Structures are given as structure tokens and as C-alpha cells.
Amino acid sequence: ASSSRGGAAGAKAGGAAAKKATPPPVKKDKKADKAAKKKDDKKKGKKGAKSSQFTDEQLLEPMHEIIDADAGKGMTVSGAYRRRDGAVFLDLEVTNAGQQPLNGFMIQFNKNAHRLAPAVTQLSLSVAPGATGTESVLLTAEGPALDAGAPLTPYVQIALKNNVDVFYAKTSCPMFVLFVEDGKLDKQPYLSMWKAIDNDKEHSRDLSGCTVVDTDDVCRALALHNVFEVAKRQNAAGEQLIYASSKTQSGDVFLLEITLHPDDGAHRVAFKSESVAHAALFLHAVNHVLHR
């Protein structure tokens, strides 16, 4: 979750669109791969490329302040949308800097692109003065749909009520909370599906300022958000390419290619999906994962 004051990073579609992606080769030449890796390692040694610098915990979605003390009348609320054990949660942390206990919490969502809604609106939170309380709010993806023609954005408007007042926040929920655990494709199905999807359903952008730049870190960051590595290779220019797949709870499949630029974090992202309407949400989610 992120506040309207600028919590989570949105997708930064930098400059001109990148060139069309090429799907990964199905067959590997082991000798060529070994030689390419040796060449790449030597190249990295000369450039001093960044090495792995993140733990798994650091690659997961952090908490963001969504209601500050002024807006919350002495109450501060931080939150993050996360997926655990096949379910979606809004993790909340409430700090009470006021003079009276806070209780009677209830939460409600407006209509949103993900159709997320609290499974139960009554919360068990009770926070004494000077204390901090936490709660994980179970969400369903079966809430009311947006009105026809409404833009699909990652933003979710929430209302949080307690014994003091009703408070409102504009939060950002990346699409990756809807990616299921069985979204990994093997190379041949990935290649076949890539070829079967029309080229006009391919989207590519250059992302700027990515902080997750090491190949292993990128693969781990994606996997922690249920975007699974299918293959890796090095192209003729010496760039490292990662191919990955993901699937949403509603069955939409996304095929991803990332060309890494570790020196400046300007990774090139290309992806295909039949779910054209959700292209911007997917780009936002990938961009979000690569900024930590």
C-alpha cells in the first residue's frame, strides 16, 4: 500500500518504446553457454558490475505510511498489500500517539481494478495510547467491478473507521498480489504461447532507476512475487536476458522478457498477454518489484 503522497513507485515508461522482444531458444548449446558465461563474467569484472545485495525480506513489499498523524488525529497507519499461502492480505500497522485508546475499527474499499475487498469489515485492532497494533486483513478478489469504461489503475481507495472518526486513504496495490503460485511455464509452452499471441499485444518499455540489478536478485525478486523464470541467456551485445511467466487468479497469462542493464538500472521490459486491458497494471507491478 502507498499513500497519495507518493509511496509506491509507479511504472516509469521512459523514453521511446524498446525494440520487439525475441522469445528464448528452446535448445541450448552448452559449449556456447559456457563460453558466453565466461565472457560475461570477464566483462562484469572489468566494469565492476553490482553483485547480489538484497535478502528475500528486502525484496518483498515494504510497509508504507498511508495515513499520517495529522490526518489521523494522532493515529498513524502504515500498510502493504501482500500475498501469502495463496491468499491476499492488507497488512496494517497502527500507532496511537493520542491520549485515548483506539478501538472499534472497521475497513471498507471502494471499487477498484483488482476487485479487492475485505473478507470481513470488522477488525480486532485495539491500540492503547503510545502503543502500536497490527492486523492482517484478508482480502477477496470478488468485490464489485469498476463501471464500464473506468480506467484500470493500481489505486484502491479505503475508508478506516474507529471510535474517533472515519479516515480515508488512497493506496497503491500492485497487480502481483493476484499472481498465483502455479504460473510457471516450461520453455516449449512459453515459446509456443509467445508465437501464438499477436505482435500487437506485445508491450515494451525502458524502466529507469531500477535498484534490483543483479541477475540472481532479479530472478529472486520476480519469484517472490510469483513471476517465474523460464530461461536466461546472453545476447550478441553481451546483455543478460531473463524470460519469465506469471498467471493471475482469473487465469490471465503474462509472458515477460527483461533485458538487464545493471550499470544504470535502465532495464528493458517486454511482455505479451491476451489480457490487453491489464497491460499497464502488469508493467506497474514489474516496475514495482525492480525498485527496492
CSV table of C-alpha atoms in Angstrom, one decimal:
chain,number,residue,atom,x,y,z
A,1,ALA,CA,0.0,0.0,0.0
A,2,SER,CA,1.2,3.5,-0.6
A,3,SER,CA,-0.2,6.9,0.3
A,4,SER,CA,-1.4,9.5,-2.1
A,5,ARG,CA,1.6,11.5,-1.0
A,6,GLY,CA,3.8,9.2,-3.2
A,7,GLY,CA,4.5,5.9,-1.5
A,8,ALA,CA,4.9,3.1,-4.1
A,9,ALA,CA,6.8,3.7,-7.3
A,10,GLY,CA,4.6,3.7,-10.4
A,11,ALA,CA,5.7,2.3,-13.7
A,12,LYS,CA,8.1,4.7,-15.3
A,13,ALA,CA,7.8,4.3,-19.0
A,14,GLY,CA,11.0,6.0,-20.1
A,15,GLY,CA,11.7,7.4,-23.5
A,16,ALA,CA,10.9,5.5,-26.6
A,17,ALA,CA,9.5,2.0,-26.6
A,18,ALA,CA,12.1,-0.7,-26.9
A,19,LYS,CA,12.5,-3.0,-29.9
A,20,LYS,CA,10.4,-6.1,-30.2
A,21,ALA,CA,11.4,-8.9,-27.9
A,22,THR,CA,12.5,-12.3,-29.1
A,23,PRO,CA,11.4,-15.5,-27.3
A,24,PRO,CA,14.0,-17.7,-25.7
A,25,PRO,CA,15.6,-20.5,-27.7
A,26,VAL,CA,14.3,-23.9,-26.7
A,27,LYS,CA,17.6,-25.8,-27.3
A,28,LYS,CA,20.8,-24.8,-25.6
A,29,ASP,CA,24.3,-25.1,-26.9
A,30,LYS,CA,26.1,-25.9,-23.6
A,31,LYS,CA,29.6,-25.1,-25.0
A,32,ALA,CA,28.3,-21.7,-26.3
A,33,ASP,CA,26.6,-21.0,-23.0
A,34,LYS,CA,29.8,-21.8,-21.1
A,35,ALA,CA,31.8,-19.5,-23.3
A,36,ALA,CA,29.2,-16.8,-23.1
A,37,LYS,CA,29.2,-17.0,-19.3
A,38,LYS,CA,32.9,-16.8,-19.2
A,39,LYS,CA,32.9,-13.8,-21.4
A,40,ASP,CA,30.1,-12.2,-19.3
A,41,ASP,CA,32.0,-12.8,-16.1
A,42,LYS,CA,35.1,-11.2,-17.5
A,43,LYS,CA,33.1,-8.3,-18.8
A,44,LYS,CA,31.5,-7.8,-15.4
A,45,GLY,CA,34.9,-8.0,-13.7
A,46,LYS,CA,36.1,-5.1,-15.8
A,47,LYS,CA,33.0,-3.0,-15.3
A,48,GLY,CA,32.7,-3.7,-11.6
A,49,ALA,CA,29.1,-4.7,-12.0
A,50,LYS,CA,27.0,-4.8,-8.9
A,51,SER,CA,26.6,-8.1,-7.0
A,52,SER,CA,23.7,-9.5,-5.1
A,53,GLN,CA,22.8,-7.1,-2.3
A,54,PHE,CA,19.3,-8.0,-1.2
A,55,THR,CA,17.8,-10.5,1.2
A,56,ASP,CA,14.5,-12.1,0.4
A,57,GLU,CA,12.8,-10.0,3.1
A,58,GLN,CA,14.2,-6.8,1.4
A,59,LEU,CA,12.8,-7.9,-1.9
A,60,LEU,CA,9.3,-8.2,-0.5
A,61,GLU,CA,6.8,-5.4,-0.4
A,62,PRO,CA,7.6,-3.0,2.5
A,63,MET,CA,5.2,-1.1,4.6
A,64,HIS,CA,4.2,2.4,3.5
A,65,GLU,CA,2.6,5.2,5.5
A,66,ILE,CA,-1.0,5.6,4.3
A,67,ILE,CA,-2.4,7.9,7.0
A,68,ASP,CA,-0.1,10.4,8.8
A,69,ALA,CA,-0.5,11.7,12.3
A,70,ASP,CA,-2.1,14.9,11.2
A,71,ALA,CA,-4.7,13.3,9.0
A,72,GLY,CA,-5.2,10.5,11.6
A,73,LYS,CA,-5.7,12.9,14.6
A,74,GLY,CA,-2.7,11.4,16.3
A,75,MET,CA,-3.1,8.0,14.7
A,76,THR,CA,-0.5,6.8,12.1
A,77,VAL,CA,-1.3,3.9,9.8
A,78,SER,CA,1.1,2.0,7.6
A,79,GLY,CA,0.2,-0.8,5.3
A,80,ALA,CA,1.2,-3.2,2.5
A,81,TYR,CA,-0.6,-5.4,0.1
A,82,ARG,CA,0.9,-8.9,0.3
A,83,ARG,CA,0.2,-12.5,-0.9
A,84,ARG,CA,0.8,-15.4,1.5
A,85,ASP,CA,-0.2,-19.0,1.2
A,86,GLY,CA,-2.4,-18.3,-1.8
A,87,ALA,CA,-4.3,-15.5,-0.2
A,88,VAL,CA,-4.2,-11.7,-0.4
A,89,PHE,CA,-3.8,-9.5,2.7
A,90,LEU,CA,-3.6,-5.9,3.5
A,91,ASP,CA,-1.1,-5.8,6.4
A,92,LEU,CA,-1.8,-2.8,8.7
A,93,GLU,CA,0.3,-1.2,11.5
A,94,VAL,CA,-1.5,1.4,13.6
A,95,THR,CA,0.4,3.7,16.0
A,96,ASN,CA,-1.5,5.6,18.6
A,97,ALA,CA,0.1,8.9,19.6
A,98,GLY,CA,-3.1,10.3,21.1
A,99,GLN,CA,-4.5,10.3,24.6
A,100,GLN,CA,-7.3,7.8,24.3
A,101,PRO,CA,-7.5,4.1,23.3
A,102,LEU,CA,-8.4,3.3,19.7
A,103,ASN,CA,-10.9,0.6,19.0
A,104,GLY,CA,-14.0,-0.3,17.0
A,105,PHE,CA,-12.0,-0.4,13.8
A,106,MET,CA,-13.8,-1.1,10.5
A,107,ILE,CA,-12.5,-1.0,7.0
A,108,GLN,CA,-14.1,-0.6,3.5
A,109,PHE,CA,-12.8,-0.4,0.0
A,110,ASN,CA,-14.1,1.5,-3.0
A,111,LYS,CA,-14.5,-0.3,-6.3
A,112,ASN,CA,-11.1,-1.0,-7.8
A,113,ALA,CA,-9.4,-2.6,-10.9
A,114,HIS,CA,-8.4,-5.7,-8.9
A,115,ARG,CA,-11.9,-6.2,-7.4
A,116,LEU,CA,-10.3,-6.4,-4.0
A,117,ALA,CA,-12.5,-6.1,-0.9
A,118,PRO,CA,-12.1,-7.1,2.8
A,119,ALA,CA,-13.5,-10.5,3.6
A,120,VAL,CA,-14.7,-9.1,6.9
A,121,THR,CA,-15.1,-5.4,7.5
A,122,GLN,CA,-14.8,-5.5,11.4
A,123,LEU,CA,-11.3,-5.5,12.6
A,124,SER,CA,-10.0,-6.8,16.0
A,125,LEU,CA,-7.5,-3.9,16.5
A,126,SER,CA,-7.4,-2.2,19.8
A,127,VAL,CA,-4.5,0.2,20.4
A,128,ALA,CA,-3.6,1.9,23.7
A,129,PRO,CA,-2.1,5.4,23.9
A,130,GLY,CA,1.6,5.2,23.0
A,131,ALA,CA,1.3,1.7,21.6
A,132,THR,CA,1.3,0.1,18.2
A,133,GLY,CA,-1.1,-2.6,16.9
A,134,THR,CA,-1.0,-4.8,13.8
A,135,GLU,CA,-3.6,-6.7,11.8
A,136,SER,CA,-3.6,-8.7,8.6
A,137,VAL,CA,-6.9,-8.0,6.7
A,138,LEU,CA,-7.8,-11.0,4.5
A,139,LEU,CA,-9.0,-9.8,1.1
A,140,THR,CA,-11.1,-11.4,-1.6
A,141,ALA,CA,-10.9,-10.6,-5.4
A,142,GLU,CA,-14.6,-10.9,-5.7
A,143,GLY,CA,-15.6,-7.4,-4.9
A,144,PRO,CA,-17.7,-5.2,-7.2
A,145,ALA,CA,-16.2,-4.5,-10.7
A,146,LEU,CA,-15.4,-1.0,-11.9
A,147,ASP,CA,-18.0,0.8,-14.0
A,148,ALA,CA,-17.7,0.1,-17.7
A,149,GLY,CA,-15.1,2.4,-19.3
A,150,ALA,CA,-13.5,3.3,-16.0
A,151,PRO,CA,-9.6,3.4,-16.2
A,152,LEU,CA,-7.8,0.4,-14.7
A,153,THR,CA,-5.3,1.7,-12.2
A,154,PRO,CA,-3.5,0.1,-9.2
A,155,TYR,CA,-5.1,2.6,-6.8
A,156,VAL,CA,-7.5,1.4,-4.1
A,157,GLN,CA,-9.4,4.0,-2.0
A,158,ILE,CA,-10.0,2.8,1.5
A,159,ALA,CA,-12.0,4.1,4.5
A,160,LEU,CA,-10.9,3.2,8.0
A,161,LYS,CA,-13.3,3.9,10.9
A,162,ASN,CA,-12.6,3.8,14.6
A,163,ASN,CA,-14.0,5.3,17.8
A,164,VAL,CA,-12.5,8.7,16.9
A,165,ASP,CA,-13.5,9.3,13.3
A,166,VAL,CA,-13.6,8.0,9.8
A,167,PHE,CA,-10.3,8.3,7.8
A,168,TYR,CA,-9.6,7.9,4.1
A,169,ALA,CA,-6.5,6.9,2.2
A,170,LYS,CA,-5.6,6.4,-1.4
A,171,THR,CA,-3.4,3.3,-1.6
A,172,SER,CA,-1.5,1.6,-4.4
A,173,CYS,CA,-1.9,-2.2,-4.8
A,174,PRO,CA,0.5,-3.8,-7.3
A,175,MET,CA,-1.0,-6.4,-9.5
A,176,PHE,CA,1.4,-9.1,-8.3
A,177,VAL,CA,-0.8,-9.9,-5.3
A,178,LEU,CA,-3.1,-11.6,-7.8
A,179,PHE,CA,-0.3,-13.8,-9.4
A,180,VAL,CA,-0.9,-17.4,-8.5
A,181,GLU,CA,1.7,-20.0,-7.3
A,182,ASP,CA,1.4,-22.3,-10.4
A,183,GLY,CA,2.1,-19.7,-13.0
A,184,LYS,CA,5.5,-21.1,-14.2
A,185,LEU,CA,5.7,-22.4,-17.8
A,186,ASP,CA,8.2,-24.7,-19.3
A,187,LYS,CA,10.3,-23.4,-22.2
A,188,GLN,CA,8.3,-25.1,-25.0
A,189,PRO,CA,4.8,-23.9,-23.9
A,190,TYR,CA,6.3,-20.5,-23.3
A,191,LEU,CA,7.7,-20.3,-26.8
A,192,SER,CA,4.5,-21.7,-28.4
A,193,MET,CA,2.3,-19.2,-26.5
A,194,TRP,CA,4.6,-16.3,-27.3
A,195,LYS,CA,4.4,-17.1,-31.0
A,196,ALA,CA,0.6,-17.6,-30.8
A,197,ILE,CA,-0.1,-14.2,-29.3
A,198,ASP,CA,-0.4,-11.4,-31.9
A,199,ASN,CA,2.5,-8.9,-32.1
A,200,ASP,CA,0.1,-6.0,-31.5
A,201,LYS,CA,-0.4,-7.5,-28.0
A,202,GLU,CA,3.3,-7.1,-27.2
A,203,HIS,CA,4.3,-4.1,-24.9
A,204,SER,CA,7.8,-2.9,-24.3
A,205,ARG,CA,9.2,-0.1,-22.2
A,206,ASP,CA,12.5,1.1,-20.8
A,207,LEU,CA,12.4,1.3,-17.0
A,208,SER,CA,14.6,3.9,-15.3
A,209,GLY,CA,16.4,3.8,-11.9
A,210,CYS,CA,15.8,0.1,-11.1
A,211,THR,CA,17.6,-0.8,-7.9
A,212,VAL,CA,17.3,-4.6,-8.3
A,213,VAL,CA,20.0,-5.1,-11.0
A,214,ASP,CA,21.9,-8.3,-10.3
A,215,THR,CA,20.6,-11.3,-12.4
A,216,ASP,CA,20.1,-13.5,-9.4
A,217,ASP,CA,18.4,-10.7,-7.4
A,218,VAL,CA,16.0,-10.0,-10.3
A,219,CYS,CA,15.1,-13.7,-10.6
A,220,ARG,CA,14.5,-14.0,-6.9
A,221,ALA,CA,12.5,-10.8,-6.7
A,222,LEU,CA,10.3,-11.9,-9.5
A,223,ALA,CA,9.8,-15.4,-8.0
A,224,LEU,CA,8.9,-14.0,-4.6
A,225,HIS,CA,6.0,-12.3,-6.4
A,226,ASN,CA,5.0,-15.4,-8.4
A,227,VAL,CA,6.7,-14.3,-11.6
A,228,PHE,CA,8.8,-17.4,-12.5
A,229,GLU,CA,12.0,-17.7,-14.5
A,230,VAL,CA,11.6,-19.8,-17.7
A,231,ALA,CA,15.1,-19.2,-19.2
A,232,LYS,CA,18.1,-17.0,-19.2
A,233,ARG,CA,20.5,-16.2,-22.0
A,234,GLN,CA,23.1,-13.7,-23.2
A,235,ASN,CA,22.5,-11.9,-26.5
A,236,ALA,CA,25.1,-10.9,-29.0
A,237,ALA,CA,25.6,-7.5,-27.3
A,238,GLY,CA,26.6,-9.2,-24.1
A,239,GLU,CA,23.3,-8.3,-22.4
A,240,GLN,CA,21.7,-10.7,-19.9
A,241,LEU,CA,18.1,-11.6,-20.8
A,242,ILE,CA,15.6,-13.2,-18.4
A,243,TYR,CA,12.3,-14.8,-19.6
A,244,ALA,CA,9.5,-15.4,-17.1
A,245,SER,CA,5.9,-16.2,-16.9
A,246,SER,CA,3.0,-15.5,-14.5
A,247,LYS,CA,-0.7,-16.2,-14.2
A,248,THR,CA,-3.4,-14.3,-12.4
A,249,GLN,CA,-6.2,-15.7,-10.2
A,250,SER,CA,-8.6,-15.2,-13.1
A,251,GLY,CA,-6.3,-17.2,-15.5
A,252,ASP,CA,-4.7,-14.4,-17.5
A,253,VAL,CA,-1.1,-15.4,-18.5
A,254,PHE,CA,1.7,-12.9,-18.9
A,255,LEU,CA,4.9,-13.7,-20.8
A,256,LEU,CA,7.8,-11.5,-19.8
A,257,GLU,CA,11.3,-10.7,-21.1
A,258,ILE,CA,13.7,-8.4,-19.2
A,259,THR,CA,17.0,-7.2,-20.7
A,260,LEU,CA,19.2,-6.2,-17.8
A,261,HIS,CA,21.3,-3.0,-17.7
A,262,PRO,CA,23.0,-3.3,-14.3
A,263,ASP,CA,25.2,-0.3,-14.7
A,264,ASP,CA,22.4,2.2,-14.7
A,265,GLY,CA,19.3,0.2,-13.7
A,266,ALA,CA,17.6,1.1,-17.0
A,267,HIS,CA,16.2,-2.4,-17.6
A,268,ARG,CA,14.2,-3.1,-20.8
A,269,VAL,CA,10.9,-4.9,-20.3
A,270,ALA,CA,8.8,-6.6,-22.9
A,271,PHE,CA,5.8,-8.8,-22.4
A,272,LYS,CA,2.9,-10.4,-24.2
A,273,SER,CA,-0.6,-11.3,-23.0
A,274,GLU,CA,-4.1,-11.7,-24.4
A,275,SER,CA,-5.2,-9.6,-21.4
A,276,VAL,CA,-4.5,-6.3,-23.2
A,277,ALA,CA,-6.7,-4.3,-20.8
A,278,HIS,CA,-4.3,-5.2,-17.9
A,279,ALA,CA,-1.0,-4.3,-19.7
A,280,ALA,CA,-0.5,-1.1,-17.7
A,281,LEU,CA,-1.2,-2.8,-14.4
A,282,PHE,CA,1.3,-5.6,-15.2
A,283,LEU,CA,4.0,-3.1,-16.2
A,284,HIS,CA,3.4,-1.2,-13.0
A,285,ALA,CA,3.8,-4.4,-11.0
A,286,VAL,CA,7.1,-5.4,-12.7
A,287,ASN,CA,8.5,-2.0,-12.3
A,288,HIS,CA,7.5,-2.0,-8.6
A,289,VAL,CA,9.3,-5.3,-8.0
A,290,LEU,CA,12.5,-4.0,-9.5
A,291,HIS,CA,12.6,-0.8,-7.3
A,292,ARG,CA,13.6,-1.6,-3.7
